[in-house]
PDB file of C-alpha atoms and ligand atoms in Angstrom:
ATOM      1  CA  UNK A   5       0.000   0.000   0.000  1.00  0.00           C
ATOM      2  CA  UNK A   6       0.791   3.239  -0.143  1.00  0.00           C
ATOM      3  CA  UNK A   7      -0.020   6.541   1.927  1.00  0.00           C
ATOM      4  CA  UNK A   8       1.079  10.147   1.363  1.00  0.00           C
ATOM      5  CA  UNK A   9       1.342  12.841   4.248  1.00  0.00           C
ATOM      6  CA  UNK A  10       1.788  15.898   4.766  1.00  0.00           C
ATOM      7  CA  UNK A  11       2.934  16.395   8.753  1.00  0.00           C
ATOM      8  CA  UNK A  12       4.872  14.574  10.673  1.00  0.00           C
ATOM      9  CA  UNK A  13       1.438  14.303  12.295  1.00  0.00           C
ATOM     10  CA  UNK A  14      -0.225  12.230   9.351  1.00  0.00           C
ATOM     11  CA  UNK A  15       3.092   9.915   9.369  1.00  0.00           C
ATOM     12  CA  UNK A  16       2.982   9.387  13.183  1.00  0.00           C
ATOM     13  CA  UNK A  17      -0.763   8.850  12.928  1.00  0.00           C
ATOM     14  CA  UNK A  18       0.445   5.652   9.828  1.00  0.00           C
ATOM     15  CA  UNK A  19       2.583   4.469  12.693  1.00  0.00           C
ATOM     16  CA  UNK A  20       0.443   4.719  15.150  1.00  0.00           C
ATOM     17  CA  UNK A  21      -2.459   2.260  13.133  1.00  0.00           C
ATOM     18  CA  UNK A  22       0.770  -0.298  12.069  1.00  0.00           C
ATOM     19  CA  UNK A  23       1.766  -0.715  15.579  1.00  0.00           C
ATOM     20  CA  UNK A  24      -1.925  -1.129  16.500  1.00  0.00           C
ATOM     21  CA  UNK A  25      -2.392  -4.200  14.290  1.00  0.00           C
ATOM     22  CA  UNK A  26       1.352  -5.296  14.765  1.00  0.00           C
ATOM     23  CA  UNK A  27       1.973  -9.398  15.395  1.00  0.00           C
ATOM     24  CA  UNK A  28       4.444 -10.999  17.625  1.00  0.00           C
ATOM     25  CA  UNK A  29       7.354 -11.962  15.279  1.00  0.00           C
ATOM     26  CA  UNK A  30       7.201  -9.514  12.711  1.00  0.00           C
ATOM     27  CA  UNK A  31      10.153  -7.558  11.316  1.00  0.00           C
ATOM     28  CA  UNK A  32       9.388  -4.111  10.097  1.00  0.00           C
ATOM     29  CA  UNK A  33      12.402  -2.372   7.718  1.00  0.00           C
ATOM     30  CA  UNK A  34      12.238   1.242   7.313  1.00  0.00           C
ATOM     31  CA  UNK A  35      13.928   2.392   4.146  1.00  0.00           C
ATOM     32  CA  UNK A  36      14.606   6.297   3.768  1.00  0.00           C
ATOM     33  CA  UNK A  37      17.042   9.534   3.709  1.00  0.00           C
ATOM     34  CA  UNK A  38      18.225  11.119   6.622  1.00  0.00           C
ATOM     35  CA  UNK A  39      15.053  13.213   8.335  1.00  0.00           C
ATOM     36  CA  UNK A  40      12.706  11.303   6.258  1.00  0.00           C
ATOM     37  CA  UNK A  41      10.389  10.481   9.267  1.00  0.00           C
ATOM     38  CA  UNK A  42      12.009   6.974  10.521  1.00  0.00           C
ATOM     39  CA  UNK A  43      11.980   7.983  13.539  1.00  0.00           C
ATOM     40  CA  UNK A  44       8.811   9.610  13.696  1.00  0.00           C
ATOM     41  CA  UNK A  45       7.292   6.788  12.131  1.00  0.00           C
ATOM     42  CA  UNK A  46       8.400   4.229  14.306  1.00  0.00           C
ATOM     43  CA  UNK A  47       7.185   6.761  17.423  1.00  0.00           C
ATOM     44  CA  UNK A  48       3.483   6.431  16.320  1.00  0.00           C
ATOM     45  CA  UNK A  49       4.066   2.923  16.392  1.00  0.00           C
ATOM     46  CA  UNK A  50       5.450   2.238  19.917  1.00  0.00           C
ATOM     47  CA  UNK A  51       2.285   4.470  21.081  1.00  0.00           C
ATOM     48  CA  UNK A  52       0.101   1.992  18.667  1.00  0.00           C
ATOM     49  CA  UNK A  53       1.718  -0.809  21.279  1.00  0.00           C
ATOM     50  CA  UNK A  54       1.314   0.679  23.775  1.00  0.00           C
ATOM     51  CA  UNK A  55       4.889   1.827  24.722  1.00  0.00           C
ATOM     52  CA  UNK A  56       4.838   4.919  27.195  1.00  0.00           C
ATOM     53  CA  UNK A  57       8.899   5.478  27.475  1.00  0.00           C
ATOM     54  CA  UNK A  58       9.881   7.972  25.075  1.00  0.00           C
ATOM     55  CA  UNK A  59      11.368   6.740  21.525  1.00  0.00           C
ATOM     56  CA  UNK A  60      14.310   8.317  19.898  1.00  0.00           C
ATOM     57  CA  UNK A  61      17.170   7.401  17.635  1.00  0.00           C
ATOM     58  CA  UNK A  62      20.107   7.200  20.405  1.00  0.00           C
ATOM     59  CA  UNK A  63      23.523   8.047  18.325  1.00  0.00           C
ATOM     60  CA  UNK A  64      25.467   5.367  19.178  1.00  0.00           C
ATOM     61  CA  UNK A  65      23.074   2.529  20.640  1.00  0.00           C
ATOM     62  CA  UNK A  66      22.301  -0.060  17.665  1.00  0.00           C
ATOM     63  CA  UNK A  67      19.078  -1.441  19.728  1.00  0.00           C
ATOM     64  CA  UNK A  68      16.858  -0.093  22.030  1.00  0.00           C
ATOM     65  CA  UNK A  69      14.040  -2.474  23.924  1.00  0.00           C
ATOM     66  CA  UNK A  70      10.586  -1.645  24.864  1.00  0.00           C
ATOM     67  CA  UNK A  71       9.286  -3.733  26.625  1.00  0.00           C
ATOM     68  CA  UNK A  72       5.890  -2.242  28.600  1.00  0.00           C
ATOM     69  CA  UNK A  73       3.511  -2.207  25.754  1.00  0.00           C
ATOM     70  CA  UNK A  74       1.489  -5.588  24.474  1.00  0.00           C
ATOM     71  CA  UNK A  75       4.177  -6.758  23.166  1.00  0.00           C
ATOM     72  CA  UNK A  76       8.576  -6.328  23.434  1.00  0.00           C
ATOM     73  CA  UNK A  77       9.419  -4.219  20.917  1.00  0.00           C
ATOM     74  CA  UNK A  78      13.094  -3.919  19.116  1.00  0.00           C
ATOM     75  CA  UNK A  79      13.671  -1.107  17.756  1.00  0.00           C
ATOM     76  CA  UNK A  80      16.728  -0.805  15.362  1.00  0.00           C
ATOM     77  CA  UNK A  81      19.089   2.008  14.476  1.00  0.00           C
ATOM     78  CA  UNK A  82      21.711   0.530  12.121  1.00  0.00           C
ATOM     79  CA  UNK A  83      22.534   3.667  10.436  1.00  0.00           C
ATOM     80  CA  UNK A  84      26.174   3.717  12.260  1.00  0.00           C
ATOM     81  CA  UNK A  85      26.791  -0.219  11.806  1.00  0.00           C
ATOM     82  CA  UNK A  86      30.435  -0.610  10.955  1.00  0.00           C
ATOM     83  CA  UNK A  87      30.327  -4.351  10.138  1.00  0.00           C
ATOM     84  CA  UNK A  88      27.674  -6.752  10.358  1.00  0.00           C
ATOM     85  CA  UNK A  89      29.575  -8.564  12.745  1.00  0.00           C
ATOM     86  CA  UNK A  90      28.230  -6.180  15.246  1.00  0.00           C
ATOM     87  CA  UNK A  91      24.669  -7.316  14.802  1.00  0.00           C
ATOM     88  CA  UNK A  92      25.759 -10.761  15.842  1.00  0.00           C
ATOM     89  CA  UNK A  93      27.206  -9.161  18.769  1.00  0.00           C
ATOM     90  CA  UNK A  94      24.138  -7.130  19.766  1.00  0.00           C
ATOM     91  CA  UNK A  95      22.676 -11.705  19.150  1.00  0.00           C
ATOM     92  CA  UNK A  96      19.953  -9.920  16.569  1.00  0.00           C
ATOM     93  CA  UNK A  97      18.746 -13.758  15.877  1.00  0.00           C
ATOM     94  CA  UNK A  98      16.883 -13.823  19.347  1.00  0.00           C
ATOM     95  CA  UNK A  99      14.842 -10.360  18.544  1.00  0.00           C
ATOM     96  CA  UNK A 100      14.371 -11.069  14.700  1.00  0.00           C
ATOM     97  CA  UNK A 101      13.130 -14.788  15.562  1.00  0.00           C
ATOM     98  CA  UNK A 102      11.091 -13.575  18.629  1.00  0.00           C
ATOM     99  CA  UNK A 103       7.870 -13.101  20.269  1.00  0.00           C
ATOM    100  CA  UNK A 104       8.195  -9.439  19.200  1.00  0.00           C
ATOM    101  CA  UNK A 105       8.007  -6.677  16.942  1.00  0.00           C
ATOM    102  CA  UNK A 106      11.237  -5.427  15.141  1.00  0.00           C
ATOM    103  CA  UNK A 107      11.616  -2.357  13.308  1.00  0.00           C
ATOM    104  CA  UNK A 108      14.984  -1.301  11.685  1.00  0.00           C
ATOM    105  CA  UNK A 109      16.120   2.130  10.765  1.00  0.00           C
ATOM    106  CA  UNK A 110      18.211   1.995   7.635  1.00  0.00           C
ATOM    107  CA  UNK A 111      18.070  -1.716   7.027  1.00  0.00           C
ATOM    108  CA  UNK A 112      19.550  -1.652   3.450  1.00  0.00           C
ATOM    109  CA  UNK A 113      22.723  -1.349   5.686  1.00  0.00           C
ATOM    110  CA  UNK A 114      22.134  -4.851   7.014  1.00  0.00           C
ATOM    111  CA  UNK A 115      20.308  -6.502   3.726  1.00  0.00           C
ATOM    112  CA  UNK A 116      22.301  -9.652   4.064  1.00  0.00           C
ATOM    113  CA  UNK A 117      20.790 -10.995   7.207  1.00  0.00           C
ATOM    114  CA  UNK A 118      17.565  -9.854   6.912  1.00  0.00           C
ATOM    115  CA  UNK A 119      14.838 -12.618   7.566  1.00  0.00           C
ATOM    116  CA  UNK A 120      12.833 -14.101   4.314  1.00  0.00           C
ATOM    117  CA  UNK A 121       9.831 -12.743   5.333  1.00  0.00           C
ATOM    118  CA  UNK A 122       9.253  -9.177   6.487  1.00  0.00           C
ATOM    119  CA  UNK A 123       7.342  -5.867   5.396  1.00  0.00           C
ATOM    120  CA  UNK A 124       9.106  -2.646   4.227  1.00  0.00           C
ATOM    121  CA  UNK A 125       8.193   0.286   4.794  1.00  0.00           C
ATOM    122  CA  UNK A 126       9.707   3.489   2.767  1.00  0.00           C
ATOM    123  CA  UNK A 127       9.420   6.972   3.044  1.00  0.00           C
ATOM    124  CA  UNK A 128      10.177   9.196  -0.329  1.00  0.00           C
ATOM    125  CA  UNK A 129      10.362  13.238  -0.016  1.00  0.00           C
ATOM    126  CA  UNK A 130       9.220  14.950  -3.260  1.00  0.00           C
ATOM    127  CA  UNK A 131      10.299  18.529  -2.965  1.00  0.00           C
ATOM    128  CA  UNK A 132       8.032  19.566  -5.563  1.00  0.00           C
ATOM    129  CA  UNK A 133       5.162  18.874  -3.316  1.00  0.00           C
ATOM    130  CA  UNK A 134       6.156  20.642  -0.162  1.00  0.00           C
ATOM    131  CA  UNK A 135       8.769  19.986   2.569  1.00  0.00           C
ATOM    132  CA  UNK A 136       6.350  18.252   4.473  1.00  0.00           C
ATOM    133  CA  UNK A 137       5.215  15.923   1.960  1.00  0.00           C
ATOM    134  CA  UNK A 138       6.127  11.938   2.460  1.00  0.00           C
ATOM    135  CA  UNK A 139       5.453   9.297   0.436  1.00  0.00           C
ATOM    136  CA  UNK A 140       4.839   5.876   2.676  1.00  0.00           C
ATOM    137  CA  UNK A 141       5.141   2.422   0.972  1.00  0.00           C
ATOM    138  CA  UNK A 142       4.953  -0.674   2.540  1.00  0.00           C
ATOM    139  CA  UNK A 143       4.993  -3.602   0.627  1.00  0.00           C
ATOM    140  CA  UNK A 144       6.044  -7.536   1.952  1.00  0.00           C
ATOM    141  CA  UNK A 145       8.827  -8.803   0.943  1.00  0.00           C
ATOM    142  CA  UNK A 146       9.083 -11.318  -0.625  1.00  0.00           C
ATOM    143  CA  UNK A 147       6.378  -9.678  -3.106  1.00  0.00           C
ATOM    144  CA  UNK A 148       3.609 -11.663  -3.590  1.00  0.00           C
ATOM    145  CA  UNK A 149       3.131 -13.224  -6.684  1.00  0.00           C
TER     146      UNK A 149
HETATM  147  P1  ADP B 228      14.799   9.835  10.131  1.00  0.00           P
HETATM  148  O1  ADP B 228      14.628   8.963  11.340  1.00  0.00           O
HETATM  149  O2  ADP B 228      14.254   9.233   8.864  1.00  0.00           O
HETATM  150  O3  ADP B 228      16.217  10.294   9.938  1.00  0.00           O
HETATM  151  P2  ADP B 228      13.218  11.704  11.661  1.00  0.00           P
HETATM  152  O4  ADP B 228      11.963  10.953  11.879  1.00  0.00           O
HETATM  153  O5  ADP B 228      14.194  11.743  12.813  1.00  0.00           O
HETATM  154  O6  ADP B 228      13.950  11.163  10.341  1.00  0.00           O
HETATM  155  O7  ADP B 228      12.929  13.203  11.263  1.00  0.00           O
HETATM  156  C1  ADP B 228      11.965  13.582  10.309  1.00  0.00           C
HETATM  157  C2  ADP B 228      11.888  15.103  10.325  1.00  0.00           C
HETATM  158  O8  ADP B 228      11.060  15.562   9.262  1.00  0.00           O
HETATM  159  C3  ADP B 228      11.267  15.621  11.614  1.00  0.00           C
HETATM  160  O9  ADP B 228      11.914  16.816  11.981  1.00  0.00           O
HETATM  161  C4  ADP B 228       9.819  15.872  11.208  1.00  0.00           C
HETATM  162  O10 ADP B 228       9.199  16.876  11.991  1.00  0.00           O
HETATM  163  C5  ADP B 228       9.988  16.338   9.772  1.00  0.00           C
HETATM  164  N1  ADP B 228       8.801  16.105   8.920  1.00  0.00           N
HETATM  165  C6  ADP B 228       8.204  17.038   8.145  1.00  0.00           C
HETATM  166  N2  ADP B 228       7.166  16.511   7.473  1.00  0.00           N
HETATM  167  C7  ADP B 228       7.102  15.202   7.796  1.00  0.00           C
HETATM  168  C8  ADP B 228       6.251  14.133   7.397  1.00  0.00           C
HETATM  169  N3  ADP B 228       5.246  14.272   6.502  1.00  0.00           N
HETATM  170  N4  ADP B 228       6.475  12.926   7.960  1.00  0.00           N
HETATM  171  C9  ADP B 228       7.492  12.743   8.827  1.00  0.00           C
HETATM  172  N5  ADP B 228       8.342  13.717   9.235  1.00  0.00           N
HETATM  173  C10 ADP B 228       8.156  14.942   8.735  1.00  0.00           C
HETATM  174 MG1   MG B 229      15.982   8.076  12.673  1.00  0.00          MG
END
């Protein structure tokens, strides 16, 4: 599907419903530019689970875990991954195979151990239509046929 916005309100509000209807086990990538609304997006969805701490993109902290909403929730920041060797470190297996949700902030970065079944999401700017304008397309992946 896809959904345009134009607030960080509206994209928030997207998150929001996905983390609403969110299952245990799913792995969420969110493909995008720097200040795309990654972050934002993947606020509305800890409040659709239910989490109350506040969500933010740490600098240097890979992984953050939520776990007082319905379900845990893993939230990924890969953008300053220097080898993928670290995500083995951080045991990623555990949290991508889980009873949680994952979601994963510049997961192109980490394409190679990505699991065979999960649902991107990507945000496009299109200047031409306003700063605040976002283009939001999630689609599963593998596509279906
Ligand atoms: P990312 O995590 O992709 O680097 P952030 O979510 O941290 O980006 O930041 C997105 C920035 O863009 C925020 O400052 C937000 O207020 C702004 N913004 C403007 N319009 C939108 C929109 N339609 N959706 C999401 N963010 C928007
Ligand atoms: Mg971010």
């Amino acid at each position: 599907m896809t959904a345009e916005t134009f607030s960080a309100q509206e994209t928030h509000e997207l998150g929001r419903k996905i983390g609403e209807n969110a299952l245990p086990g799913e792995v969420y990538t969110l493909i995008g530019d720097l200040g795309a609304g990654k972050t934002v997006f993947t606020q509305g969805v800890a409040e659709g689970l239910g989490v109350k701490d506040a969500v933010n993109s740490p600098t240097f902290t890979i992984l953050q875990i939520y776990e007082d909403g319905r379900m845990p929730f893993y939230h990924f920041d890969v953008y300053r991954i220097g080898c993928i060797e670290e995500m083995d470190e951080i045991g990623y297996e555990e949290y991508f195979y889980g009873n949680g949700v994952c979601f994963v902030e510049w997961a192109n970065l980490i394409e190679e151990i990505l699991p065979e079944n999960y649902k991107e999401i990507r945000i496009d700017t299109d200047i031409s239509k306003g700063p605040d304008y976002r283009r939001i397309t999630i689609e599963e992946k593998p596509a279906k046929a």
